XYZ file of C-alpha atoms in Angstrom:
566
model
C 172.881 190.899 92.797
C 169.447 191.719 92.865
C 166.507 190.509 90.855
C 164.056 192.603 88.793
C 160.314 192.326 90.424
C 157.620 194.000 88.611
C 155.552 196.115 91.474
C 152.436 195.103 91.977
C 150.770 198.212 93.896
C 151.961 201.992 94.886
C 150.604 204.598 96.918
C 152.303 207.715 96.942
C 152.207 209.621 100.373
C 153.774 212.859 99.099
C 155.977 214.219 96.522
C 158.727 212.802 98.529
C 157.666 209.602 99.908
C 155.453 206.585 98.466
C 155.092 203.068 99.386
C 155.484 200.126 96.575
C 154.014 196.802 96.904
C 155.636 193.486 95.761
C 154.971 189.970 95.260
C 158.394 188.101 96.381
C 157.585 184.536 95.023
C 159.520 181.205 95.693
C 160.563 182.020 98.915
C 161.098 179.569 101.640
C 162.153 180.027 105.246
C 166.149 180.496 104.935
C 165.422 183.661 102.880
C 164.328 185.817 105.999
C 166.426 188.973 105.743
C 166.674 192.845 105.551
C 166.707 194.239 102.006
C 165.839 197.366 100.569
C 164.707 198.234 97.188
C 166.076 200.078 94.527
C 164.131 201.741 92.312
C 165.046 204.077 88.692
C 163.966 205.908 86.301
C 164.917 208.675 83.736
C 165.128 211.162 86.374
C 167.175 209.271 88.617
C 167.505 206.320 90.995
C 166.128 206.300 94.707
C 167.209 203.584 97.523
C 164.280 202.585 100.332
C 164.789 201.734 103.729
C 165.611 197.980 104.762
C 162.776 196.070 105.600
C 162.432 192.633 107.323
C 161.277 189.807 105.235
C 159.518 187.437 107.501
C 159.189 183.983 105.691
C 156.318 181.558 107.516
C 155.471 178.006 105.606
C 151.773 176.860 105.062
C 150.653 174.649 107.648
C 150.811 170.963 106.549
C 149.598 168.010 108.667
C 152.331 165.250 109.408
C 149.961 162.703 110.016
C 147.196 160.938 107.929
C 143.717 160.957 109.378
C 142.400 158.284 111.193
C 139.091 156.182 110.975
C 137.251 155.708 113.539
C 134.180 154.202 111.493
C 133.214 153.075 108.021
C 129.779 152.122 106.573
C 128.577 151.453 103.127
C 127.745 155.143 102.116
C 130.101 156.870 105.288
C 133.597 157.354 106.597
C 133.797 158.741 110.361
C 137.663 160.439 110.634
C 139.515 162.170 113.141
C 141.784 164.771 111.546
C 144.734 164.012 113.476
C 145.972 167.616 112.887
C 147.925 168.515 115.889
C 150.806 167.606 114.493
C 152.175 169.862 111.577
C 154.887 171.092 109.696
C 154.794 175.066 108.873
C 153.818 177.679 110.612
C 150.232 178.692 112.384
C 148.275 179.409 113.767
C 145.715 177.082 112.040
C 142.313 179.038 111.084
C 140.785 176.761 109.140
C 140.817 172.949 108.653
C 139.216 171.514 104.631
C 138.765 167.783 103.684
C 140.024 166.793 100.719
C 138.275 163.434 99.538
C 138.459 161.424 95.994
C 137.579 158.491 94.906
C 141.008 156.450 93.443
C 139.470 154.599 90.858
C 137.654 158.363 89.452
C 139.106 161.976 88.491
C 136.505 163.581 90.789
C 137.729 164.782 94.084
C 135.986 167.287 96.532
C 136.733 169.557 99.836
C 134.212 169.943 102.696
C 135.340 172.373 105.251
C 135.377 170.855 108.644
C 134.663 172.848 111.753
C 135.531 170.098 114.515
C 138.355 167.333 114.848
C 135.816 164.424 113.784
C 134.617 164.573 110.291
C 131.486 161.963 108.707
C 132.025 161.663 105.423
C 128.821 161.098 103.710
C 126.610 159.755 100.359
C 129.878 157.720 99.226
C 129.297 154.684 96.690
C 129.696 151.575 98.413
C 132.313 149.411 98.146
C 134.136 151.999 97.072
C 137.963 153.028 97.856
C 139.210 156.702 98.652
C 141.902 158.727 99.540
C 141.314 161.396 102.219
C 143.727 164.700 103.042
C 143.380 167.415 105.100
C 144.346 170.910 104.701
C 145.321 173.143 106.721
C 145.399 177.273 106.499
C 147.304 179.778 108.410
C 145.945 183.801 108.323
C 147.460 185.853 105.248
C 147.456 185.055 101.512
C 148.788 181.926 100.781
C 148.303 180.566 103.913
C 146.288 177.208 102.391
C 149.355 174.481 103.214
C 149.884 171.445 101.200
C 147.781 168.198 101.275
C 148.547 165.873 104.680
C 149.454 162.568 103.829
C 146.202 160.431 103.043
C 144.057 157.853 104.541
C 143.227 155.019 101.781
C 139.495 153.130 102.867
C 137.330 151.729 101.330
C 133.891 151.400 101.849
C 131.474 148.459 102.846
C 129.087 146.884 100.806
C 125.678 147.570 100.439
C 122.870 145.263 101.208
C 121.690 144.675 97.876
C 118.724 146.624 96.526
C 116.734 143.637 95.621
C 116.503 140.208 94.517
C 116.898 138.326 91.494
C 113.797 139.097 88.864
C 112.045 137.770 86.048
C 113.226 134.094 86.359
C 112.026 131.984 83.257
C 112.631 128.136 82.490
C 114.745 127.913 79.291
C 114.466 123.844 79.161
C 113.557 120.674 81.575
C 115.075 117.350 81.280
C 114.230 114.467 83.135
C 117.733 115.604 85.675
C 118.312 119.230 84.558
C 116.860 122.251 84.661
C 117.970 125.612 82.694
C 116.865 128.971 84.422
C 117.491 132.358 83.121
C 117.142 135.715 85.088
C 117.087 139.645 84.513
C 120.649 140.606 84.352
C 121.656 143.030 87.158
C 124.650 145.492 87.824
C 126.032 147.364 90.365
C 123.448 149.440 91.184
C 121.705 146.315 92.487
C 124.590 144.292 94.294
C 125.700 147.251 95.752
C 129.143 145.263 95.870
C 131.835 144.280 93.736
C 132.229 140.748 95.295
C 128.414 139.335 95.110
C 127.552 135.415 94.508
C 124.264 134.247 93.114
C 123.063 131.085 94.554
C 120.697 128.442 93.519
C 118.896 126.852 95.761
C 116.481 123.899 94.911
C 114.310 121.171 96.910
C 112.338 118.273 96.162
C 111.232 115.219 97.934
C 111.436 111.546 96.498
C 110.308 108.436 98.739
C 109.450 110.584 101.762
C 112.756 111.887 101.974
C 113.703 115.186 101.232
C 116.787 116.609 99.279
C 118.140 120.061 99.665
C 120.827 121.698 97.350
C 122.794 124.728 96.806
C 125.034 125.782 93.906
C 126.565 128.997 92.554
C 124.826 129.689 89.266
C 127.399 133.111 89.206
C 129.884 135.360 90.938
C 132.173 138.518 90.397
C 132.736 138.935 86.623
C 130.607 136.628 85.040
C 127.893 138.451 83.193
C 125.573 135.093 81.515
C 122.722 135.386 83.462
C 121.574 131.681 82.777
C 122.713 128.146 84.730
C 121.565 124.576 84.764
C 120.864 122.643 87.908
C 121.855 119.073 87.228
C 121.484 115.739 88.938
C 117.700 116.207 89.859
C 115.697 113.359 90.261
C 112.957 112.542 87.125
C 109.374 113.473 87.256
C 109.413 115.466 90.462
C 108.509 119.141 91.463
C 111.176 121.168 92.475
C 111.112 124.115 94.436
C 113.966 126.584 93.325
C 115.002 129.771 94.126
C 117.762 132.426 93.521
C 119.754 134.297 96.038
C 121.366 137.394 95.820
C 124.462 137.579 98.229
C 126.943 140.043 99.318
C 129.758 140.454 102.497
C 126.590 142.462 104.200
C 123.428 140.830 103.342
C 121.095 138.641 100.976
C 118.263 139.344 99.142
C 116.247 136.086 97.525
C 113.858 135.560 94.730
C 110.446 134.877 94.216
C 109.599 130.603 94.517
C 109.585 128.647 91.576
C 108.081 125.208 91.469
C 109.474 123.253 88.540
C 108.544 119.756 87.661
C 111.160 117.578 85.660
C 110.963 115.654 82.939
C 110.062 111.713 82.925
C 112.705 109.258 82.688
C 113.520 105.338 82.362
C 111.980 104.151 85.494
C 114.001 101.956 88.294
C 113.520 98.513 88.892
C 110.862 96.604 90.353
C 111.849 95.784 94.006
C 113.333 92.204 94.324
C 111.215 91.287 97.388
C 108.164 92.227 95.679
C 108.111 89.855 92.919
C 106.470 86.884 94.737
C 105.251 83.423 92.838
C 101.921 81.007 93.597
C 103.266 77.758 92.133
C 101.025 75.108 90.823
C 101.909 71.961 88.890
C 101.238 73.399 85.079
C 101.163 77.080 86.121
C 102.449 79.855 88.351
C 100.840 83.501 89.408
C 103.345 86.297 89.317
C 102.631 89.218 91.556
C 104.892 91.922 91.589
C 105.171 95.888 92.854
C 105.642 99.155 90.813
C 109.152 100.548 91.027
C 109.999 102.469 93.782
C 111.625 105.167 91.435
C 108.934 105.286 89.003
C 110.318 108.567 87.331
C 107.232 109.190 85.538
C 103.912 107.438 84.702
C 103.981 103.592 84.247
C 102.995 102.841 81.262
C 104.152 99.126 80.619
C 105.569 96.046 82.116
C 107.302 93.565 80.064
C 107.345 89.534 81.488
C 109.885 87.451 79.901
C 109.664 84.087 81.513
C 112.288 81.070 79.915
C 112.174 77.282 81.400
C 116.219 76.632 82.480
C 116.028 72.878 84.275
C 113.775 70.222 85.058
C 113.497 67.493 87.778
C 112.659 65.126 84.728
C 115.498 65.121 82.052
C 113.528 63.759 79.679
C 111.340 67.242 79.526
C 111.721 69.213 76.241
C 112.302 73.214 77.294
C 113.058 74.338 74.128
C 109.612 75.851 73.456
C 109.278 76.836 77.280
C 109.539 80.598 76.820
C 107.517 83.555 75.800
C 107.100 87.258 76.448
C 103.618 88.983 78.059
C 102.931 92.742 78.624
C 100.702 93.909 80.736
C 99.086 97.903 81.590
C 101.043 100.001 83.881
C 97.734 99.267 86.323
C 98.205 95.395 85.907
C 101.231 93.928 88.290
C 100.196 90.112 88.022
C 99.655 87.463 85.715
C 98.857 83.679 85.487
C 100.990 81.573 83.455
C 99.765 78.167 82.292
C 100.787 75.402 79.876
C 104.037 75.048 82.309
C 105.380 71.819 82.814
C 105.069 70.133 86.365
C 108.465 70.112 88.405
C 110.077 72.906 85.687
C 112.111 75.761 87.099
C 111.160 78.992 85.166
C 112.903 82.088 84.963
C 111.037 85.835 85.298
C 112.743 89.000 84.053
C 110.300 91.638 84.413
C 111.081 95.399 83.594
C 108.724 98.570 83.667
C 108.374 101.024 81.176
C 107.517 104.557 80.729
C 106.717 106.981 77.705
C 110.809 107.379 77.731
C 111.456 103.503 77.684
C 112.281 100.366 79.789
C 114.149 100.425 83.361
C 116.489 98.196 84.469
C 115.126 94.382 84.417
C 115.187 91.787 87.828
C 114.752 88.300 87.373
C 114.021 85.777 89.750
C 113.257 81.993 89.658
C 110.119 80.211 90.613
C 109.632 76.043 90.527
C 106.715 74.427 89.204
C 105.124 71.649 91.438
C 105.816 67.843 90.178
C 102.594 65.356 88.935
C 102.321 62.368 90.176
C 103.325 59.496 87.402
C 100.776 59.342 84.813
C 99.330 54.981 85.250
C 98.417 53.176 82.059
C 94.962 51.725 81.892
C 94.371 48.041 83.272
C 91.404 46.053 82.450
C 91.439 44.583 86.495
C 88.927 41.655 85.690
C 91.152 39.641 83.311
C 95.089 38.738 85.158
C 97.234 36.399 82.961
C 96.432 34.269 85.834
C 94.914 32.898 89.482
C 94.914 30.621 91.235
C 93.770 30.295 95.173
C 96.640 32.213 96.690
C 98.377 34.094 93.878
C 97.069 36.426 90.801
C 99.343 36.920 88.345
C 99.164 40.566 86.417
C 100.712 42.363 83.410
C 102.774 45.345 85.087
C 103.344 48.474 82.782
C 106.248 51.207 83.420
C 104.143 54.821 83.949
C 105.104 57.952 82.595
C 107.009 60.431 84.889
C 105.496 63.886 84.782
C 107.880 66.435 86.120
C 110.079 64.240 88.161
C 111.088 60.620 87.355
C 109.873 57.655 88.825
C 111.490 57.118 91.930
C 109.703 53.331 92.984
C 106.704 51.011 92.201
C 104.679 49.695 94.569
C 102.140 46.372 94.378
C 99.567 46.844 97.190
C 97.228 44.101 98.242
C 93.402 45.274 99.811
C 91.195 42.908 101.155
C 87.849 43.698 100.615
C 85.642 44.329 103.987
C 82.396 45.153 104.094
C 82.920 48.734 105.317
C 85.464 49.453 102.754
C 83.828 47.805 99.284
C 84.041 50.129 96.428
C 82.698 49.996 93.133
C 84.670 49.443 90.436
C 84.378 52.586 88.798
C 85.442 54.118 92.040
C 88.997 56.132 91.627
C 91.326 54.313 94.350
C 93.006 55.917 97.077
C 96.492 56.052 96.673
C 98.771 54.490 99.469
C 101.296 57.036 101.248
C 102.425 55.152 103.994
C 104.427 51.947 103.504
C 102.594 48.783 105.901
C 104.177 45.653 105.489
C 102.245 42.392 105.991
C 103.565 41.353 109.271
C 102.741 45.354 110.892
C 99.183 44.636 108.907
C 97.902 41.566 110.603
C 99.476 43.135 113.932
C 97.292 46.326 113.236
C 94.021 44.719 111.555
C 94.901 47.103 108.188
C 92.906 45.953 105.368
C 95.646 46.357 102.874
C 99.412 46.068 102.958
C 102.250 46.581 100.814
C 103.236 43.289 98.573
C 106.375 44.000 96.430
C 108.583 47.313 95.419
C 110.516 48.177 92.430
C 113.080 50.240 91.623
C 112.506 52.141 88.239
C 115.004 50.241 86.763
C 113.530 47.025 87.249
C 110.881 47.665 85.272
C 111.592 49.585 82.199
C 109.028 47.400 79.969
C 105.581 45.883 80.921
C 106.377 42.566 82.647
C 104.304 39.956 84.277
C 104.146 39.857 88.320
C 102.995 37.151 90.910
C 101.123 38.531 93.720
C 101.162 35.933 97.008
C 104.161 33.978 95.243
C 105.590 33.958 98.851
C 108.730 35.975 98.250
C 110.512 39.043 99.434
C 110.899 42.395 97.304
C 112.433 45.239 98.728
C 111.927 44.409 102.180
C 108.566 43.687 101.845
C 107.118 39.826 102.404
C 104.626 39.069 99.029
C 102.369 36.826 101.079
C 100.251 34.353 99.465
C 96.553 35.261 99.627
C 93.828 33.529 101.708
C 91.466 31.865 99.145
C 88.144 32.398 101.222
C 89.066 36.280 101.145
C 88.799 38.406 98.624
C 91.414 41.488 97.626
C 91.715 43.991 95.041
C 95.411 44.412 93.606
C 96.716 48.147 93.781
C 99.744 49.717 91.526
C 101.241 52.298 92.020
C 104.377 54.922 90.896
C 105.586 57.372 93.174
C 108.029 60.450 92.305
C 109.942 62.210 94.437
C 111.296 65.825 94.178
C 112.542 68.928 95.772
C 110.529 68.079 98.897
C 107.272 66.656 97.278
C 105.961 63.213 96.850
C 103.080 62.697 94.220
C 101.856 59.130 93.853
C 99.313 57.615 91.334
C 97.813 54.355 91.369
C 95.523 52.446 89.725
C 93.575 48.902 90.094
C 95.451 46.158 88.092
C 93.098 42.995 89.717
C 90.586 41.581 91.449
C 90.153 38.116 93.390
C 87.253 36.797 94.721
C 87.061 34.656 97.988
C 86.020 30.657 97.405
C 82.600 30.101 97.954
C 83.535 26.001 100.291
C 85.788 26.447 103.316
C 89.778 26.184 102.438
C 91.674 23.071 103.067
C 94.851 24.932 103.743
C 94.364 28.177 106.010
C 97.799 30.525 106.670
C 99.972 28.942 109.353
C 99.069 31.811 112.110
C 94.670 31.001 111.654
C 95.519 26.900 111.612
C 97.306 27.267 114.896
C 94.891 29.199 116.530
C 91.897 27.091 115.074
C 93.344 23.473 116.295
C 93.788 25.132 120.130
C 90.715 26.152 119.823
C 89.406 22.617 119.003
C 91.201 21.115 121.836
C 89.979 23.128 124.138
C 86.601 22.327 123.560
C 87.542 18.550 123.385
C 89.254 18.865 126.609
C 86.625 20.997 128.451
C 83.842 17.941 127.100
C 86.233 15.251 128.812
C 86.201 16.640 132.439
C 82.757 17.556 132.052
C 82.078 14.102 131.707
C 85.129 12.283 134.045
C 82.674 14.722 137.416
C 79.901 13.608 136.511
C 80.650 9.832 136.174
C 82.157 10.527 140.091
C 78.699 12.160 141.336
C 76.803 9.483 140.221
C 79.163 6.744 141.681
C 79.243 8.673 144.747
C 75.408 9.014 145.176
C 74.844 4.931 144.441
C 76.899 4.071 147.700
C 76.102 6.416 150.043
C 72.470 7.207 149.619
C 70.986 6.665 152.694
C 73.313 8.930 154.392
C 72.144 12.602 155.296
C 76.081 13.744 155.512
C 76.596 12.332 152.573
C 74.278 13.783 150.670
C 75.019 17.203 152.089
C 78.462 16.186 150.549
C 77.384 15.015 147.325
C 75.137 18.636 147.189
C 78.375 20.638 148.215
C 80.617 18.674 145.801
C 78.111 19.598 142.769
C 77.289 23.070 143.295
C 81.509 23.298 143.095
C 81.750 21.231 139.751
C 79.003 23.549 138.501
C 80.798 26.751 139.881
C 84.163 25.257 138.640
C 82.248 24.350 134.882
């Protein structure tokens, strides 16, 4: 039952005796036994002595090793060889390290029970083994089971290069960058990061996107939503588990763009009766260079209905330096509306608008020729009146106003008159000493065509008492239209008629001067009688009792009283 082994060495001893040398392969521990070999040839066969076959097994660690440290380029391990399988004693300890994504693999022999690993790739896994080896051939045991780590990433070897501008838009901006690999990540799991700032209004903005990450190669990305015409600071950033390395600065400025609007509380109006000054403010978002404002200004509504707007409208542009205007030719009491919009070399913004009022005229008079009424007489003057012509509001009443003419008050009669803003009736006139008062007032409907008018006809219009005039006096006959609108009053007036005073003294005064002028009269009549009645007693007095001393004391007493008393 034995098996044919080819001997590998002999040494012969003497004729008798020699020793033979075999390799007994495949053996494992249950064949430890006695045998003897049996050797022939032609001259004969010859049987050895038994000899023990001692079986021992490699040495093999149970365990894996353990880490007790791991860097980018570095593994620190404990062997965690105490524990085999086989047979010692242990004479030498190996590492056996590979990478598991390569075919290379290596063994450093390790003198101690901590091993560093060292110049490994980062980010890199591997699978280490130890080996063991017992004294004899074929002592080398098996491969231990392994320890799978991988390594840590490397701080990255620089940053981002070579950045160039590819295009600029008035929001965007393209950037493109040297392409980088490995070798300069030093990781498989990296991030590229733009980051960008700019400042608009005094406020600043701050961003951050991820222009690329693990597995995409374009080395090109576009930063959107920027604001127009404004430099922006951008960088890139390289980035990695264990560190960052950044870019150079670039400053960037974007394109130009449609501006914003003009701001609402900027656009401010100087009203006048046939014009108004716009003022107004550059955007606050001009997003480039202003190069234009556009003024579109429209007349919507009138105080006076009977105003024409249809050709009330018209379109002015003025410089990008130039933020007012006058407009004239307006009509009086006319609300306009202003849409104004600014422009820049890429076109017009977004327009505002915002409503201004003219201020209303006063009634526009006809012309009177004051020295010729339809008639006069000694307390009345009778004059033609004529309807005026509303400018920017309608009429809203008519006034007759009777003057007299003082001394300290005469005007020429190519003097303009003063018009008469506060209403004095006759009675609060005479009460007050005013020189004029007002006579009659109208309605606008009540005179629609020119119509003749009494002044002093003794009647009531309106409230107010037409007196008639005093014929020694003279007066000058006002007329006047006043117009009433959003908070204004304009009045014009003009001189309809004049009346001299009589040159004799009147037979018929007003009720209030008769009265006063017949007490007066008495008086004096009265005063004349009991002048008279004392000094008719004095002298009666004195003829009977002039030889008396006493009584001519008396008499001297009694006078000096009457003369006190007179």
């Amino acid at each position: 039952s034995g098996r044919d082994t080819p001997m590998k060495e002999t040494k012969v001893l003497n004729y008798r005796r020699f020793v033979a040398t075999f390799n007994v392969a495949n053996t494992v521990r249950s064949d430890t036994d006695h045998y003897r070999c049996v050797i022939e040839s032609e001259g004969g066969a010859g049987v050895s002595n038994y000899a023990e076959l001692i079986v021992k097994d490699p040495p093999t660690p149970i365990a894996p090793p353990q880490l007790n440290s791991v860097g980018a380029t570095y593994l620190w391990i404990q062997l965690n060889a105490n524990s085999i399988s086989g047979d010692g004693p242990i004479i030498q300890r190996d590492i056996d390290y590979r990478s598991t994504s390569g075919s290379w693999t290596d063994i450093q022999p390790v003198d101690s029970h901590q091993y560093k690993i060292g110049h490994l790739d980062p980010d890199t896994e591997y699978e280490i083994r130890v080996l063991l080896t017992r004294p004899g051939e074929g002592g080398r045991g098996a491969p231990g089971p392994p320890l799978i780590m991988r390594t840590k990433c490397g701080d990255p070897m620089h940053g981002p290069r070579n950045i160039d501008v590819v295009e600029i838009k008035s929001r965007q901006i393209t950037i493109r960058w040297e392409p980088f690999g490995y070798n300069v990540t030093r990781c498989h799991s990296f991030n590229l990061t733009a980051q960008y700032r700019y400042a608009v209004g005094g406020q600043e903005h701050v961003g951050e996107e991820v222009c690329q990450e693990t597995g995409h190669i374009q080395p090109q990305y576009t930063l959107r939503g920027l604001s127009p015409y404004t430099n922006v600071s951008v960088k890139l950033v390289l980035m990695n588990p264990e560190g960052r390395k950044e870019s150079d600065e670039l400053m960037i400025q974007t394109d130009e763009d449609v501006p914003g609007a003009i701001p609402m509380e900027s656009v401010q109006g100087s009203t006048f009766e046939e014009k108004i000054y716009l003022q107004w403010k550059e955007p606050i978002e001009t997003f480039g260079i202003i190069t234009l404002y556009e003024v579109f200004y429209n007349g919507i509504s009138s105080f006076d209905p009977e105003i024409d707007l249809s050709n009330q409208s018209g379109r002015v542009f003025k410089l990008g330096n130039e933020t007012h205007h006058l407009f004239v030719g307006l009509h009086p009491g006319t609300t306009y509306s202003f849409t104004i919009r600014a422009s820049t070399v890429k076109g017009y913004g977004l327009p505002i608008t915002k409503q201004f009022t003219t201020k209303i005229s006063a009634p526009s008079m006809p012309a009177y020729d004051y020295d010729a009424p339809l008639n006069q007489t000694d307390s009345t003057v009778t004059v033609l009146l004529k309807p005026a012509q509303s400018r920017g509001a309608p009429v809203s009443a008519y006034q007759v106003i009777v003057e007299e003419e003082r001394p300290r008050r005469s005007k020429k009669a190519t003097d303009v008159p003063d018009c008469y803003f506060v209403p004095i009736p006759y009675q609060n006139a005479s009460i007050s000493n005013s020189p004029h008062y007002f006579a009659a007032e109208f309605p606008p409907d009540a005179l629609q065509v020119a119509q003749p008018f009494t002044v002093g006809d003794n009647k009531t219009y309106s409230g107010y008492w037409n007196a008639p005039l005093l014929p020694h006096k003279s007066y000058s006959i006002y007329f006047q239209a006043v117009s009433k609108a959003n908070g204004e009053t304009k009045i014009d007036c003009v001189r309809v008629a004049t009346k001299g005073g009589a040159t004799r003294k009147p037979s018929a005064e007003e009720p209030e001067k008769q009265t006063d002028h017949t007490v007066k009269i008495a008086g004096v009549i009265a005063g004349i009688l009991l002048f008279v009645i004392i000094f008719l007693g004095i002298v009666l007095v004195m003829k009977k009792r002039i030889h008396n001393v006493p009584y001519k004391l008396n008499v001297s007493i009694i006078i000096t009283r009457a003369e006190t008393s007179h």
